[in-house]
Short mmCIF file of C-alpha atoms in Angstrom, two decimals:
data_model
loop_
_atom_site.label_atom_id
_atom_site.label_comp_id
_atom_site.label_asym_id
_atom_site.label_seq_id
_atom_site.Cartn_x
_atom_site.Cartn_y
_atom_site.Cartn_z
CA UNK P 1 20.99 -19.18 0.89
CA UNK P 2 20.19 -16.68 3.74
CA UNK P 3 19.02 -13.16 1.77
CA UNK P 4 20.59 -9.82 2.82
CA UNK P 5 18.57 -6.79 3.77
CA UNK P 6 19.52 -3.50 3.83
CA UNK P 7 17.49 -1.02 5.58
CA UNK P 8 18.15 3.02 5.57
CA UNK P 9 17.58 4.57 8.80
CA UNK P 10 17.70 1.55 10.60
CA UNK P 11 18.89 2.13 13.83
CA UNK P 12 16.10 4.61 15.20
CA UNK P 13 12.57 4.38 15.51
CA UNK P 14 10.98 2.53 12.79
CA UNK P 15 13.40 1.50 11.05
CA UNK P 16 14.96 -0.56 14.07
CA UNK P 17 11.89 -2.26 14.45
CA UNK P 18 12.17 -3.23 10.85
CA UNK P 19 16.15 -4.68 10.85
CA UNK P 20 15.13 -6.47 14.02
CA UNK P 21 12.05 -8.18 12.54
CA UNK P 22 13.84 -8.86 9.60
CA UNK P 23 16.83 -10.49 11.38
CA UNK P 24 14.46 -12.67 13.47
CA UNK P 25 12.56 -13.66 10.28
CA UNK P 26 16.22 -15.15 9.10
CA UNK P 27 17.79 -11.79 7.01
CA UNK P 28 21.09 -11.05 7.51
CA UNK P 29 20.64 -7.34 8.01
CA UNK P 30 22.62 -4.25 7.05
CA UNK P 31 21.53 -0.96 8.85
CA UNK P 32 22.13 2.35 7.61
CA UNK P 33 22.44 5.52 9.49
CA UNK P 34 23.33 9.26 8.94
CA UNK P 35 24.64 10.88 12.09
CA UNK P 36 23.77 9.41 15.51
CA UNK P 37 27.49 6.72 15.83
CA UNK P 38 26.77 6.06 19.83
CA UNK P 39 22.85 4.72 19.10
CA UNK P 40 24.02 2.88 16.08
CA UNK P 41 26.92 0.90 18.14
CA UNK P 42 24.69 0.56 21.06
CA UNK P 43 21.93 -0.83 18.62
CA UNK P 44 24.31 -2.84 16.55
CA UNK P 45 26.04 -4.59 20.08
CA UNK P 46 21.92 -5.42 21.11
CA UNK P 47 21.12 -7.01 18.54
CA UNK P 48 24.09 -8.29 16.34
CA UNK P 49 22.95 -6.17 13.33
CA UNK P 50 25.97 -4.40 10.90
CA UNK P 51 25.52 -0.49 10.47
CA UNK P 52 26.61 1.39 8.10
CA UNK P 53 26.91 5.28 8.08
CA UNK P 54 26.29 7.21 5.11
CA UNK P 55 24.33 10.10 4.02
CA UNK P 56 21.32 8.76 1.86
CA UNK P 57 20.47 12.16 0.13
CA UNK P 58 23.93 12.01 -1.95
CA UNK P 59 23.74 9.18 -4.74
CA UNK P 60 27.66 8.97 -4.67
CA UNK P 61 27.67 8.22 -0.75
CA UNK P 62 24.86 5.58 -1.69
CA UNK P 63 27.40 4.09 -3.85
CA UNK P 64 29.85 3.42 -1.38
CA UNK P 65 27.71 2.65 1.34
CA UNK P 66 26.02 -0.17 -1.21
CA UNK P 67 29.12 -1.40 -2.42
CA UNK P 68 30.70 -1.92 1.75
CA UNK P 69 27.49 -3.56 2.56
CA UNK P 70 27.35 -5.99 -0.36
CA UNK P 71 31.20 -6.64 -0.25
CA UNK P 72 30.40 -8.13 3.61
CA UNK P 73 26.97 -9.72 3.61
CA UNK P 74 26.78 -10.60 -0.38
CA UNK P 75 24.11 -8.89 -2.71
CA UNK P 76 21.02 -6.89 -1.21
CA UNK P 77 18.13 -8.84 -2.01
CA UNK P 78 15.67 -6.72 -0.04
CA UNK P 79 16.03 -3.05 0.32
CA UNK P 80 13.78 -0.81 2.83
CA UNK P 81 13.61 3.02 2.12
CA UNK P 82 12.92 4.17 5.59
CA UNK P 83 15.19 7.29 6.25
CA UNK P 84 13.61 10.79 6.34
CA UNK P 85 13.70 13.92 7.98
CA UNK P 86 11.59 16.79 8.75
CA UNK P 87 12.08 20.46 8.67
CA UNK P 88 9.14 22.01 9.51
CA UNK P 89 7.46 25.36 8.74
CA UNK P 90 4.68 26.80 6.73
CA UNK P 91 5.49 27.52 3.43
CA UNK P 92 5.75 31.40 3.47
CA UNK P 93 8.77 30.91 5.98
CA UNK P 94 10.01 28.11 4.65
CA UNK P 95 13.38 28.52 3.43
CA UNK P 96 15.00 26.82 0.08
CA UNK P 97 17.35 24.38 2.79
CA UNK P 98 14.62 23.27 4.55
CA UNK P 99 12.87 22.22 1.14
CA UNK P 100 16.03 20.80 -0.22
CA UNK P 101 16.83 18.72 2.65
CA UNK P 102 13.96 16.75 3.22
CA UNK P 103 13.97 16.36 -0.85
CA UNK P 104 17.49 15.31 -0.60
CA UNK P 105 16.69 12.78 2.02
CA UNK P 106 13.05 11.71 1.81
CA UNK P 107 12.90 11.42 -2.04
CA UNK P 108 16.17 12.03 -3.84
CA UNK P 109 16.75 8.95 -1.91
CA UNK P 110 14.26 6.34 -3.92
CA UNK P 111 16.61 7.21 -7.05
CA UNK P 112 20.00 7.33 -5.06
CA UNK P 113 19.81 3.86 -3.34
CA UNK P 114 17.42 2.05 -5.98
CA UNK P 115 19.25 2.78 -8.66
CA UNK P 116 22.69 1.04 -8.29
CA UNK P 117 20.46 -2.02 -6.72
CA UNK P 118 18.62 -2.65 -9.70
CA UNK P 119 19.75 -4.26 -12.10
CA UNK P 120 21.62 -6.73 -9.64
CA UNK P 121 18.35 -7.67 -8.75
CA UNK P 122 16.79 -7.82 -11.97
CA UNK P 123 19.51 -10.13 -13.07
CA UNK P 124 19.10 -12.08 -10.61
CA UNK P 125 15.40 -12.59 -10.98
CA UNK P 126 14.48 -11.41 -7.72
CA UNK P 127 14.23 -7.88 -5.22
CA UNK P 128 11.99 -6.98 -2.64
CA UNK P 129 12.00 -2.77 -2.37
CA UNK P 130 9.88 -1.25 0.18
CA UNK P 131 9.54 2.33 0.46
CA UNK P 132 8.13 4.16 3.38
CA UNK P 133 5.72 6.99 2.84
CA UNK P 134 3.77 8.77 5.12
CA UNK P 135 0.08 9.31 6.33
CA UNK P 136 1.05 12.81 5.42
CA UNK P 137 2.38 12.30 1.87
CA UNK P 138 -1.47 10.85 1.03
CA UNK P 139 -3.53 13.74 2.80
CA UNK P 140 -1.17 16.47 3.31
CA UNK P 141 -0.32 18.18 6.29
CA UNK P 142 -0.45 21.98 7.10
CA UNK P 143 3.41 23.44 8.01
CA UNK P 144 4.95 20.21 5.78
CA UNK P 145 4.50 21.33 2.48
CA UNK P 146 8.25 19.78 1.80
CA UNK P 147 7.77 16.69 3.65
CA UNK P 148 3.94 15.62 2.20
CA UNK P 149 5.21 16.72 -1.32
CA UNK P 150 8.09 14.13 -0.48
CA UNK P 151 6.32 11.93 0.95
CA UNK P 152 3.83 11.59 -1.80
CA UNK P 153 6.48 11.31 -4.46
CA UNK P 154 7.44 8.35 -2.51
CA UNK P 155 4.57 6.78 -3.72
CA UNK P 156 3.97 7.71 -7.23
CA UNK P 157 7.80 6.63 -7.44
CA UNK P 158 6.76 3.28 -6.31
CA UNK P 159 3.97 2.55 -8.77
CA UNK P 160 6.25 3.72 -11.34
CA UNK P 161 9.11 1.45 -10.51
CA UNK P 162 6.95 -1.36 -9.86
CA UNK P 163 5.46 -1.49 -13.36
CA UNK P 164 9.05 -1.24 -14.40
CA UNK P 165 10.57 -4.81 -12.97
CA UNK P 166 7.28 -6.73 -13.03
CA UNK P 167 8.66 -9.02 -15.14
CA UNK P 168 11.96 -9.74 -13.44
CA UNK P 169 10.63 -10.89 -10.00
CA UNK P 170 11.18 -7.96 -8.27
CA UNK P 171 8.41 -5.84 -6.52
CA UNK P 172 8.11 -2.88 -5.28
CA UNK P 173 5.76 -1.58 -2.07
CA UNK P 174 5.16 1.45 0.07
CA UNK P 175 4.01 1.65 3.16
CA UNK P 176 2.19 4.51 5.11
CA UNK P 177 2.18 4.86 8.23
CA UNK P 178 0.13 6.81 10.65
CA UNK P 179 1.16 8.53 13.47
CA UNK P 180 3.97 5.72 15.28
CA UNK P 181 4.78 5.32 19.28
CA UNK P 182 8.67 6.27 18.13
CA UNK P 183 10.86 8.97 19.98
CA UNK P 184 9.87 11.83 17.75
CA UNK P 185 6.24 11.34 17.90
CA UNK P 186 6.98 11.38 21.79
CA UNK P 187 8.80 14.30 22.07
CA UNK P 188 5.53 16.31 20.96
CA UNK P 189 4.12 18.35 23.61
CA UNK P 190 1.51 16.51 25.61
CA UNK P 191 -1.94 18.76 24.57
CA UNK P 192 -0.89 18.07 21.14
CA UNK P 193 -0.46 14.44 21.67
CA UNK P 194 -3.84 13.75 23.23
CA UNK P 195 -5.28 15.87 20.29
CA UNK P 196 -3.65 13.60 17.85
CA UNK P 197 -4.91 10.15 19.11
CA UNK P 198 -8.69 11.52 19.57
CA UNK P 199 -8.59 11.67 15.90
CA UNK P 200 -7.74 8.24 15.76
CA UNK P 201 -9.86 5.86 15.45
CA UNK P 202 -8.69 2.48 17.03
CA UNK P 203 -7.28 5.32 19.71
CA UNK P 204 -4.25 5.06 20.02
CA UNK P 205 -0.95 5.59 18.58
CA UNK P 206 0.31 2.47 16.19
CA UNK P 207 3.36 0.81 17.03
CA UNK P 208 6.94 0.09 15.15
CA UNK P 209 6.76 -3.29 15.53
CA UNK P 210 3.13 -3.04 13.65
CA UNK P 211 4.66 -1.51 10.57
CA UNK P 212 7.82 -3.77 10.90
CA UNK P 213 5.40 -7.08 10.36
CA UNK P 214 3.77 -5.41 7.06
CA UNK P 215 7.46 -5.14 6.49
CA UNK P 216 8.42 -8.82 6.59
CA UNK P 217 5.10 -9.80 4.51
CA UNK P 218 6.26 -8.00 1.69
CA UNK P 219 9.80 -8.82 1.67
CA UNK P 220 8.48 -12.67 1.43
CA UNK P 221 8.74 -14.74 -1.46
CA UNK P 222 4.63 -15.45 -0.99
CA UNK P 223 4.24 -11.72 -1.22
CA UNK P 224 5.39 -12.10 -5.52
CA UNK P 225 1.42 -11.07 -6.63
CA UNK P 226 1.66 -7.40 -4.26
CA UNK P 227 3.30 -5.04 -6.08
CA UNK P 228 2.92 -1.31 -6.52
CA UNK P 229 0.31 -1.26 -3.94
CA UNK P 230 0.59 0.93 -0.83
CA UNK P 231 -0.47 -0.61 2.58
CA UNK P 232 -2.53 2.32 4.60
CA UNK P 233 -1.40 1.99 8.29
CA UNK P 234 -2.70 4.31 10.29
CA UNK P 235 -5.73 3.21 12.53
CA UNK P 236 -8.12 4.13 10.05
CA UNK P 237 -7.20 8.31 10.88
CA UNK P 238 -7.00 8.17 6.87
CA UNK P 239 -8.62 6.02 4.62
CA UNK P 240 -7.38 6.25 1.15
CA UNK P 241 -9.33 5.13 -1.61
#
């Protein structure tokens, strides 16, 4: 039986890269997105994936959103936590919305779509959850106190959950990536850019696609022995121990 896939942010960046590898590696894909209808349609009509629109920083609109993809493709057997936001700014000028919007969406999200996926999948003896941190979330980053503090959680939320459904053939991953050829990276000013890649050391920036096929490895059945671990993807710019 073909498995389902849900991915959050899936239309954009990344997490396109991800529902389109999955597809091709035989998923029938769900996409989620928050805002953006006319690039979700345009990428759902491309490449014959369903998208979904809900916000993934309210458990209650997770609900929903769960419930309207399973009632169309059949139970989510592998579930990618790739939405996030930023809202830059250094902490003395932060303000308490910018902090509780990229909680909302970049953490509060592990519990909000996790949770009503769980036991479904631990009944069912098997789930694939990978969550996407951030380069950032392992070594910090100066102006992004909310969004490495996020990020980070992201992780120690994995470990935790892993350890949790061990037994029941479900795992639970994290990747982090580096800095990613995507349309936000891009939109940084060029100076800043060139400064970022001669830190790098493979030199240059990584690519969705490359995170995508770390994607697909853990959301195989082979992958059953990886679980809590988080894959470090960022042309060696930070090794983590």
């Amino acid at each position: 039986m073909t498995k389902v896939a849900l991915v959050t942010g899936g239309t954009r960046g990344i997490g396109a890269a991800i529902s389109v590898a999955l597809k091709a590696a035989g998923y029938k894909v769900a996409a989620n997105y928050a805002g953006n209808d006319e690039a979700a349609f345009a990428f759902s009509k491309e490449h014959g994936v369903n998208v979904y629109k809900w916000n993934v920083g309210d458990y209650d609109s997770c609900v929903k959103g769960i419930a309207a993809v399973e009632a169309e493709l059949g139970p989510v057997d592998v579930l990618v936590n790739n939405a996030g936001i930023t809202r830059d700014g250094m902490l003395h000028k932060m303000t308490p919305a910018q902090w509780r919007e990229v909680m909302a969406v970049d953490l509060d999200s592990m519990f909000n779509m996790c949770q009503p996926l769980i036991n479904g999948m631990r009944e069912r003896g098997f789930g694939r959850i990978v969550n996407i941190s951030s380069i950032n979330g392992q070594k910090g980053q100066m102006g992004q106190t909310n969004y490495s503090a996020a990020k980070a959680g992201v992780i120690g939320f994995t470990k935790a959950l892993a350890q949790e459904v061990a037994r029941k053939g479900v795992t639970v991953n994290c990747i982090a990536p580096g800095y990613i050829d995507t349309d936000m990276v891009a939109a940084v000013p060029e100076k800043v850019l060139e400064g970022i890649i001669a830190t790098i050391p493979v030199g240059r920036l990584g690519k969705a696609e490359e995170i995508a096929h770390c994607v697909v490895f853990l959301a195989d059945e082979k992958a059953s022995f990886v679980t809590g671990a988080t894959i470090t993807a960022n042309g060696a710019q930070y090794i983590a121990g």
